[in-house]
Coordinates of C-alpha atoms and ligand atoms in Angstrom, one line a residue:
M3 CA -35.9 -11.3 1.8
M4 CA -32.7 -11.4 -0.2
N5 CA -30.0 -9.0 0.8
E6 CA -28.8 -5.8 -0.8
Q7 CA -26.0 -7.5 -2.8
F8 CA -28.3 -10.0 -4.4
R9 CA -31.0 -7.4 -5.0
Q10 CA -28.5 -5.3 -7.0
A11 CA -27.5 -8.4 -8.9
L12 CA -31.1 -9.2 -9.8
S13 CA -31.0 -7.1 -12.9
V14 CA -28.4 -9.5 -14.4
I15 CA -30.8 -12.4 -13.9
E16 CA -33.8 -10.5 -15.1
T17 CA -32.1 -9.3 -18.2
L18 CA -31.0 -12.9 -19.1
K19 CA -34.6 -14.2 -18.5
R20 CA -36.1 -11.4 -20.6
H21 CA -34.0 -12.7 -23.4
G22 CA -35.4 -16.2 -23.0
H23 CA -32.6 -17.8 -20.9
E24 CA -32.5 -19.4 -17.5
A25 CA -30.3 -17.8 -14.9
Y26 CA -29.6 -18.5 -11.2
F27 CA -27.4 -17.4 -8.4
V28 CA -24.9 -20.2 -7.6
G29 CA -21.9 -21.2 -5.6
G30 CA -20.2 -19.7 -2.6
A31 CA -22.5 -16.6 -2.4
V32 CA -25.6 -18.7 -2.1
R33 CA -23.9 -20.9 0.5
D34 CA -22.7 -17.9 2.6
Y35 CA -26.1 -16.2 2.3
I36 CA -27.9 -19.3 3.8
L37 CA -25.2 -19.3 6.5
Q38 CA -25.8 -15.6 7.1
R39 CA -22.1 -15.0 6.5
P40 CA -20.8 -12.0 4.6
I41 CA -20.9 -12.9 0.9
G42 CA -18.1 -12.5 -1.5
D43 CA -18.4 -12.4 -5.3
I44 CA -21.7 -13.3 -6.7
D45 CA -21.6 -16.0 -9.4
I46 CA -24.5 -16.5 -11.8
A47 CA -25.1 -19.7 -13.9
T48 CA -27.1 -19.4 -17.1
S49 CA -28.3 -21.4 -20.0
A50 CA -27.1 -18.6 -22.3
H51 CA -23.8 -19.3 -24.2
P52 CA -20.9 -16.9 -23.7
Q53 CA -21.5 -15.2 -27.1
E54 CA -25.1 -14.7 -26.2
V55 CA -24.2 -13.2 -22.8
M56 CA -21.8 -10.8 -24.5
A57 CA -24.4 -9.7 -27.0
I58 CA -27.0 -9.0 -24.3
F59 CA -25.0 -6.8 -21.8
P60 CA -23.3 -3.6 -22.8
K61 CA -20.3 -4.0 -20.5
T62 CA -18.6 -7.5 -20.5
V63 CA -15.1 -8.9 -20.2
P64 CA -14.4 -12.4 -21.7
V65 CA -12.5 -13.7 -18.7
G66 CA -12.8 -17.4 -19.4
I67 CA -14.7 -18.0 -22.6
A68 CA -13.4 -21.6 -23.0
H69 CA -14.9 -22.4 -19.7
G70 CA -18.0 -20.5 -20.4
T71 CA -17.3 -17.5 -18.1
V72 CA -18.0 -13.9 -19.0
M73 CA -17.7 -11.1 -16.6
V74 CA -20.7 -8.8 -16.7
I75 CA -20.4 -5.3 -15.2
E76 CA -23.6 -3.7 -13.9
H77 CA -23.8 -0.5 -11.8
G78 CA -20.0 -0.8 -11.5
I79 CA -20.1 -4.2 -9.9
S80 CA -18.8 -7.3 -11.7
Y81 CA -20.4 -10.6 -11.8
E82 CA -19.1 -13.9 -13.2
V83 CA -21.7 -15.3 -15.5
T84 CA -21.0 -18.9 -16.4
T85 CA -22.9 -21.1 -18.9
F86 CA -24.4 -24.2 -17.5
R87 CA -21.7 -26.8 -18.2
K88 CA -20.6 -30.3 -17.4
E89 CA -16.9 -31.0 -17.5
G90 CA -15.4 -33.2 -20.2
R91 CA -13.3 -36.2 -19.5
Y92 CA -11.0 -35.6 -16.6
E93 CA -7.3 -36.4 -17.3
D94 CA -4.4 -36.7 -14.8
Y95 CA -6.7 -36.1 -11.8
R96 CA -7.0 -32.4 -12.8
R97 CA -9.8 -30.2 -13.8
P98 CA -10.5 -30.9 -17.5
K99 CA -9.5 -28.6 -20.3
D100 CA -12.6 -29.0 -22.3
V101 CA -16.1 -28.4 -21.1
T102 CA -19.4 -29.1 -22.7
F103 CA -22.2 -26.6 -22.4
V104 CA -25.5 -28.0 -21.3
R105 CA -28.9 -26.5 -21.1
S106 CA -29.9 -27.9 -17.7
L107 CA -29.2 -26.4 -14.3
Y108 CA -29.2 -29.9 -12.7
E109 CA -26.2 -31.1 -14.7
D110 CA -24.3 -27.9 -13.8
L111 CA -25.0 -28.3 -10.1
Q112 CA -24.0 -32.0 -10.4
R113 CA -20.4 -31.2 -11.5
R114 CA -19.8 -28.9 -8.4
D115 CA -17.6 -30.1 -5.6
F116 CA -19.6 -30.2 -2.4
T117 CA -23.4 -30.3 -1.7
M118 CA -23.2 -27.0 0.1
N119 CA -21.7 -25.4 -3.0
A120 CA -24.3 -27.0 -5.3
I121 CA -27.3 -24.9 -4.4
A122 CA -28.9 -22.5 -6.8
M123 CA -31.2 -19.6 -5.9
N124 CA -33.7 -18.0 -8.4
E125 CA -34.9 -14.4 -8.7
H126 CA -37.5 -14.9 -6.0
G127 CA -35.0 -16.2 -3.5
E128 CA -36.2 -19.8 -3.9
M129 CA -33.6 -22.5 -3.5
I130 CA -33.0 -25.3 -6.0
D131 CA -31.2 -27.9 -4.0
P132 CA -31.2 -31.3 -5.7
F133 CA -28.3 -32.8 -3.6
G134 CA -29.3 -31.8 -0.1
G135 CA -26.9 -28.9 0.4
I136 CA -29.2 -27.0 2.8
E137 CA -29.4 -30.1 5.0
A138 CA -25.6 -30.4 4.9
L139 CA -25.3 -26.7 5.9
K140 CA -27.7 -27.3 8.8
R141 CA -25.7 -30.3 10.0
R142 CA -22.5 -28.5 9.3
I143 CA -21.1 -31.2 7.1
I144 CA -18.9 -31.1 4.0
E145 CA -19.8 -33.9 1.6
T146 CA -19.1 -34.3 -2.1
V147 CA -21.8 -34.3 -4.7
G148 CA -21.9 -38.0 -5.6
D149 CA -19.2 -40.6 -4.8
A150 CA -16.3 -38.9 -3.0
A151 CA -13.7 -41.3 -4.3
E152 CA -14.8 -40.7 -7.9
R153 CA -15.0 -36.9 -7.4
F154 CA -11.5 -36.7 -5.9
N155 CA -10.2 -38.9 -8.7
E156 CA -11.6 -36.4 -11.2
D157 CA -10.0 -33.5 -9.6
A158 CA -7.7 -34.0 -6.6
L159 CA -7.7 -30.3 -5.7
R160 CA -11.1 -30.9 -4.2
M161 CA -9.5 -32.6 -1.2
M162 CA -7.6 -29.3 -0.5
R163 CA -10.8 -27.4 -0.9
A164 CA -12.6 -29.7 1.5
L165 CA -10.1 -28.9 4.2
R166 CA -10.0 -25.1 3.5
F167 CA -13.7 -25.0 3.9
V168 CA -13.3 -26.8 7.3
S169 CA -10.9 -24.0 8.3
Q170 CA -13.3 -21.3 7.1
L171 CA -16.5 -22.7 8.4
G172 CA -15.6 -25.0 11.2
F173 CA -17.6 -27.8 9.6
S174 CA -16.8 -31.6 9.7
L175 CA -16.2 -33.9 6.8
S176 CA -18.8 -36.6 6.1
P177 CA -17.4 -40.1 6.8
N178 CA -17.2 -40.9 3.1
T179 CA -15.5 -37.7 2.2
K180 CA -12.9 -38.2 5.0
Q181 CA -12.4 -41.8 4.0
A182 CA -11.8 -40.9 0.4
I183 CA -9.2 -38.3 1.3
M184 CA -7.3 -40.9 3.3
Q185 CA -7.4 -43.2 0.3
Y186 CA -6.7 -40.8 -2.5
G187 CA -4.5 -38.1 -0.8
H188 CA -1.6 -39.2 -3.0
L189 CA -3.4 -37.9 -6.1
L190 CA -2.6 -34.4 -4.9
Q191 CA 0.8 -35.0 -6.4
H192 CA -0.7 -34.3 -9.8
I193 CA -2.0 -30.9 -8.9
A194 CA 0.0 -27.7 -9.7
V195 CA 1.7 -26.3 -6.6
E196 CA 0.2 -22.8 -7.3
R197 CA -3.3 -24.2 -7.0
I198 CA -2.5 -26.0 -3.8
A199 CA -1.0 -22.8 -2.4
V200 CA -4.2 -20.8 -3.1
E201 CA -6.3 -23.2 -1.1
F202 CA -3.7 -23.7 1.6
E203 CA -3.4 -20.0 2.1
K204 CA -7.2 -19.7 2.6
L205 CA -6.9 -22.5 5.1
L206 CA -4.1 -20.7 7.0
L207 CA -6.3 -17.6 7.2
G208 CA -9.4 -19.4 8.5
P209 CA -10.8 -19.1 12.0
F210 CA -10.8 -23.0 12.4
M211 CA -7.3 -23.5 11.0
S212 CA -6.3 -25.8 13.8
K213 CA -9.3 -28.1 13.1
A214 CA -8.2 -28.3 9.4
I215 CA -4.6 -28.9 10.3
E216 CA -5.7 -31.8 12.6
L217 CA -7.5 -33.3 9.7
F218 CA -4.5 -32.9 7.4
I219 CA -2.5 -35.0 9.9
E220 CA -5.3 -37.5 10.6
T221 CA -5.9 -38.1 6.9
N222 CA -2.2 -38.1 6.0
L223 CA -2.9 -35.5 3.3
F224 CA -0.1 -33.4 4.7
L225 CA 2.4 -35.9 3.2
Y226 CA 1.6 -34.4 -0.2
L227 CA 2.1 -30.7 0.7
P228 CA 5.4 -29.2 -0.5
E229 CA 8.2 -29.3 2.1
L230 CA 5.8 -30.5 4.8
A231 CA 5.9 -34.3 4.4
T232 CA 8.5 -34.6 7.2
K233 CA 7.0 -31.9 9.4
K234 CA 4.1 -33.6 11.1
G235 CA 5.0 -32.4 14.6
E236 CA 5.8 -28.8 13.4
L237 CA 2.4 -28.7 11.6
A238 CA 0.6 -29.8 14.8
Q239 CA 2.2 -26.9 16.5
L240 CA 0.7 -24.5 14.0
G241 CA -2.7 -25.2 15.4
A242 CA -1.7 -24.2 18.9
S243 CA -2.6 -20.5 18.6
S244 CA -6.2 -19.3 18.4
L245 CA -5.1 -16.0 16.9
V246 CA -6.4 -15.6 13.3
P247 CA -3.8 -14.1 11.0
A248 CA -4.9 -10.7 9.7
H249 CA -2.9 -10.9 6.5
R250 CA -1.4 -13.5 4.1
I251 CA 2.1 -12.4 5.1
E252 CA 1.3 -13.4 8.7
A253 CA -0.2 -16.7 7.6
W254 CA 2.9 -17.7 5.7
A255 CA 5.3 -16.2 8.3
R256 CA 3.7 -18.4 11.0
L257 CA 3.9 -21.5 8.9
A258 CA 7.5 -20.7 7.8
S259 CA 8.5 -20.1 11.4
V260 CA 7.2 -23.3 12.9
A261 CA 8.3 -25.4 9.9
H262 CA 11.7 -23.7 9.8
F263 CA 11.2 -22.6 6.2
Q264 CA 13.6 -20.3 4.5
N265 CA 13.5 -18.7 1.1
Q266 CA 14.3 -22.0 -0.6
Q267 CA 11.2 -23.8 0.9
L268 CA 8.9 -20.8 0.3
K269 CA 10.1 -20.9 -3.3
K270 CA 9.0 -24.6 -3.6
W271 CA 5.5 -23.3 -2.8
K272 CA 5.9 -21.0 -5.8
L273 CA 4.7 -18.0 -3.8
P274 CA 5.1 -14.7 -5.6
N275 CA 8.5 -13.0 -5.0
H276 CA 7.1 -10.0 -3.2
L277 CA 5.4 -12.3 -0.7
I278 CA 8.5 -14.3 -0.1
R279 CA 10.4 -11.1 0.5
D280 CA 7.8 -9.8 3.0
V281 CA 7.7 -13.2 4.8
S282 CA 11.5 -13.2 5.0
I283 CA 11.6 -9.8 6.6
C284 CA 9.2 -11.0 9.3
L285 CA 11.2 -14.2 9.8
K286 CA 14.4 -12.1 10.2
A287 CA 12.8 -9.8 12.7
L288 CA 11.4 -12.8 14.7
E289 CA 14.9 -14.1 15.2
H290 CA 15.5 -11.4 17.8
I291 CA 12.0 -10.2 18.7
R292 CA 10.5 -12.8 21.0
F293 CA 9.1 -10.7 23.9
L294 CA 7.4 -7.3 23.8
E295 CA 10.5 -5.8 25.4
D296 CA 12.6 -6.8 22.4
W297 CA 10.9 -4.0 20.4
T298 CA 13.8 -1.6 20.8
I299 CA 13.9 1.8 19.2
D300 CA 16.2 0.3 16.5
A301 CA 13.8 -2.5 15.9
L302 CA 10.8 -0.2 15.6
Y303 CA 12.7 2.0 13.2
K304 CA 14.0 -0.9 11.1
Y305 CA 10.7 -2.7 10.7
G306 CA 8.3 0.3 10.6
P307 CA 5.4 -0.7 8.4
Y308 CA 6.0 -4.4 9.1
I309 CA 5.4 -4.0 12.8
P310 CA 1.8 -5.2 12.8
H311 CA 2.7 -8.4 10.8
I312 CA 5.7 -9.2 13.0
E313 CA 3.9 -8.4 16.2
R314 CA 0.8 -10.5 15.5
T315 CA 3.1 -13.4 14.3
R316 CA 5.2 -13.1 17.5
A317 CA 2.1 -13.2 19.6
A318 CA 0.8 -16.2 17.8
L319 CA 4.1 -18.1 18.0
Y320 CA 4.6 -17.4 21.7
S321 CA 1.0 -17.5 22.9
D322 CA 1.1 -13.8 23.8
E323 CA -1.2 -10.9 23.3
P324 CA -0.4 -8.7 20.3
H325 CA 0.3 -5.1 21.1
V326 CA 0.0 -3.6 17.7
S327 CA -1.5 -0.2 18.5
L328 CA 0.9 0.4 21.3
L329 CA 3.9 -0.3 19.1
M330 CA 2.5 1.7 16.2
K331 CA 2.1 4.7 18.5
Q332 CA 5.7 4.3 19.6
W333 CA 6.8 4.0 16.0
E334 CA 4.9 7.2 15.0
A335 CA 6.5 9.0 18.0
L336 CA 10.0 8.4 16.8
P337 CA 11.9 11.5 15.7
I338 CA 12.2 10.1 12.2
R339 CA 10.7 7.0 10.6
D340 CA 12.9 7.1 7.5
R341 CA 16.2 8.4 6.4
K342 CA 14.4 10.7 4.0
E343 CA 12.9 12.6 6.9
L344 CA 16.3 13.9 8.0
A345 CA 16.3 17.7 7.8
I346 CA 19.6 17.6 5.9
N347 CA 20.6 15.7 2.8
G348 CA 23.7 14.6 0.9
H349 CA 23.8 17.8 -1.1
D350 CA 23.8 19.9 2.0
L351 CA 26.7 18.0 3.5
L352 CA 28.8 18.1 0.2
A353 CA 28.3 21.9 0.2
L354 CA 29.1 22.2 3.9
F355 CA 32.4 20.3 3.8
E356 CA 33.3 21.3 0.3
R357 CA 34.4 17.8 -0.3
K358 CA 33.9 15.3 -3.1
S359 CA 31.3 12.6 -2.6
G360 CA 32.6 9.3 -1.3
P361 CA 32.1 6.6 1.3
W362 CA 32.5 9.2 4.0
L363 CA 29.1 10.7 3.0
A364 CA 27.0 7.6 3.4
E365 CA 28.8 6.9 6.7
M366 CA 28.1 10.4 8.0
I367 CA 24.4 10.2 7.0
E368 CA 24.1 6.9 8.8
D369 CA 25.7 8.3 11.9
M370 CA 23.4 11.2 11.8
E371 CA 20.4 9.0 11.3
R372 CA 21.3 7.0 14.4
A373 CA 21.9 10.2 16.5
V374 CA 18.6 11.7 15.5
L375 CA 16.7 8.5 16.1
H376 CA 18.2 8.3 19.6
R377 CA 17.5 11.9 20.3
Q378 CA 21.2 12.9 20.6
V379 CA 20.5 15.7 18.2
E380 CA 17.3 17.5 17.1
N381 CA 16.2 17.0 13.5
E382 CA 16.8 20.6 12.5
K383 CA 19.0 21.8 9.7
E384 CA 21.2 24.1 11.7
K385 CA 21.6 21.7 14.6
L386 CA 22.5 18.9 12.2
K387 CA 25.1 21.0 10.5
E388 CA 26.7 21.8 13.8
W389 CA 26.5 18.2 14.8
A390 CA 28.1 17.1 11.5
V391 CA 31.0 19.6 11.8
C392 CA 31.6 18.6 15.4
N393 CA 31.4 14.9 14.7
Q394 CA 33.8 15.3 11.8
R395 CA 36.4 17.0 14.0
R396 CA 36.1 14.3 16.6
E397 CA 36.8 11.6 14.0
N398 CA 39.8 13.5 12.6
N399 CA 41.0 13.8 16.2
C400 CA 41.1 17.5 16.3
Ligands
LIG164 P1 -15.3 -18.6 -1.8 O1 -16.3 -17.9 -1.1 O2 -14.0 -18.8 -1.1 O3 -15.0 -18.0 -3.2 P2 -16.6 -20.6 -3.4 O4 -17.4 -21.7 -3.0 O5 -17.3 -19.5 -4.1 O6 -15.8 -20.0 -2.1 P3 -14.9 -20.7 -5.7 O7 -13.5 -21.3 -5.8 O8 -15.1 -19.3 -5.9 O9 -15.4 -21.1 -4.3 O10 -15.8 -21.6 -6.7 C1 -17.1 -21.2 -7.0 C2 -18.0 -22.5 -7.1 O11 -17.5 -23.3 -8.2 C3 -18.0 -23.4 -5.9 O12 -18.9 -23.0 -5.0 C4 -18.3 -24.7 -6.5 O13 -19.6 -24.8 -6.8 C5 -17.6 -24.6 -7.9 N1 -16.2 -25.2 -7.9 C6 -15.0 -24.5 -7.6 N2 -14.0 -25.3 -7.7 C7 -14.4 -26.5 -8.0 C8 -13.8 -27.8 -8.3 N3 -12.5 -28.0 -8.2 N4 -14.6 -28.8 -8.5 C9 -15.9 -28.7 -8.6 N5 -16.6 -27.5 -8.4 C10 -15.8 -26.5 -8.1
LIG165 MG1 -16.3 -17.7 -5.0

C-alpha cells in the first residue's frame, strides 16, 4: 500500500501531525496515484499556517507565503506544503489575490477545480473524497466541484485546465462542464496569455491531444486562443497525427506549422524568446525537409542537435514514421559536426599565407568547411594546409 514516493513524503505529514496539525496529500499526485499513473510533485495540505510550517522544518523556502505555500525540503526532495485555504472574492474572472486560511480540509477541497483533483489521502492511505472524485475517475469524467458556470466565472483558466486534462487523461467532460464552457468561453479573454500558454502547451503534449482539440472546436473555446480564432480548419488538422510530441519545441513547431505561425504570432503567445528561436529553426528546416530523402548532408550538418525535433515534427505533419536514430547516426558519422572541429583555424591560415585578416579568411574557412564535410579533403592539418594553398592559387588564376 502507498508507493515509494508517498512513503518518503510521509515524514512531512507525520512531523506536522506531531506538532498538533492536520496534514494530507492532495491534488494531482493523489489523482495520478489512484489512476496508477506516474506521479509528479507531491502536494501537501495542512491546517498549519505558513509561519508554523517554517518553524517546524529545518529546510524551507517561502515560495508563496501570501497563498499559504511553503516549500519543505526533506531527504533532498521538495514538497509544496499549503495551508488549508478558501479563496477570497474573485475579481475579473481571475484567481483571487487574497486568500483566507481556514482550519478545515473540507473547505480547502471545495475550492479546487475538478472533483478528481479534490481528493485527499491521509497517512494511512485512506481517501477523503467529499465530492465523488474517485467515482469520476472510475467513469473517466472531468466535472467541476460545484456548479460549473459559477466555477468558470470565478476563474476562467479552469476551462483551459479541463481541456488539458482531457488531452493528458483521455477523459470526457461531464455534460454540465461542457455546457458551461460553451456558455462562458469568452471569459478566457480576461486571463493572462502566459497562463493560457502553460495549459495549452500541456495539452499539445498530451497523448489525447486530438480529442482535446475536437472539444476546443466543438465548444468554440478556440475562438479565445491567441491567433487561432480564424484557424478552425488548421486546428482540426493538428489532431490528425497520433504521434505524441517528445518535447515542447515539437509541440509548438507542429502548431506553428499547421497554423502558419511566424515569429510574430508566437510572440503573441508570449512564449520565452529561446523557445521562439528554437521553433523558428524547426519551421525554417521544414520549409525544405518534407521527405526523409530531403535530409541531405548539408541539412544534417546545419541542423545537428535539432534533427530529432525537426524529424519528429516532419513525421507528424506528413503522417510518416520518424527516423531519428538513423539520422542521428548519419549526423555522427559526418567528418565534422561543427566548424570548430576543423583541424586548422584562423591563426594557422594567417601564419600560412602571411596575410592580414580580412573577409578572405572567413571565406576560406567556409570553403574548407564545405570541402571537409563533403569529403573532398581529409580533416588533417597538413592536408588542409595543402588544400588551402592549392585552392588559393586556383582562385588567383595561377
Ligand atoms: P499536474 O499533475 O499537471 O501538476 P495538478 O492537478 O497537480 O496536475 P496543478 O496545477 O499542479 O495541477 O495544481 C495542483 C492542484 O491545485 C490541482 O490538483 C487542483 O486541486 C488545484 N488547482 C490548481 N489550479 C486550480 C484552479 N485554477 N482552480 C482551482 N483549483 C486549482
Ligand atoms: Mg501538480
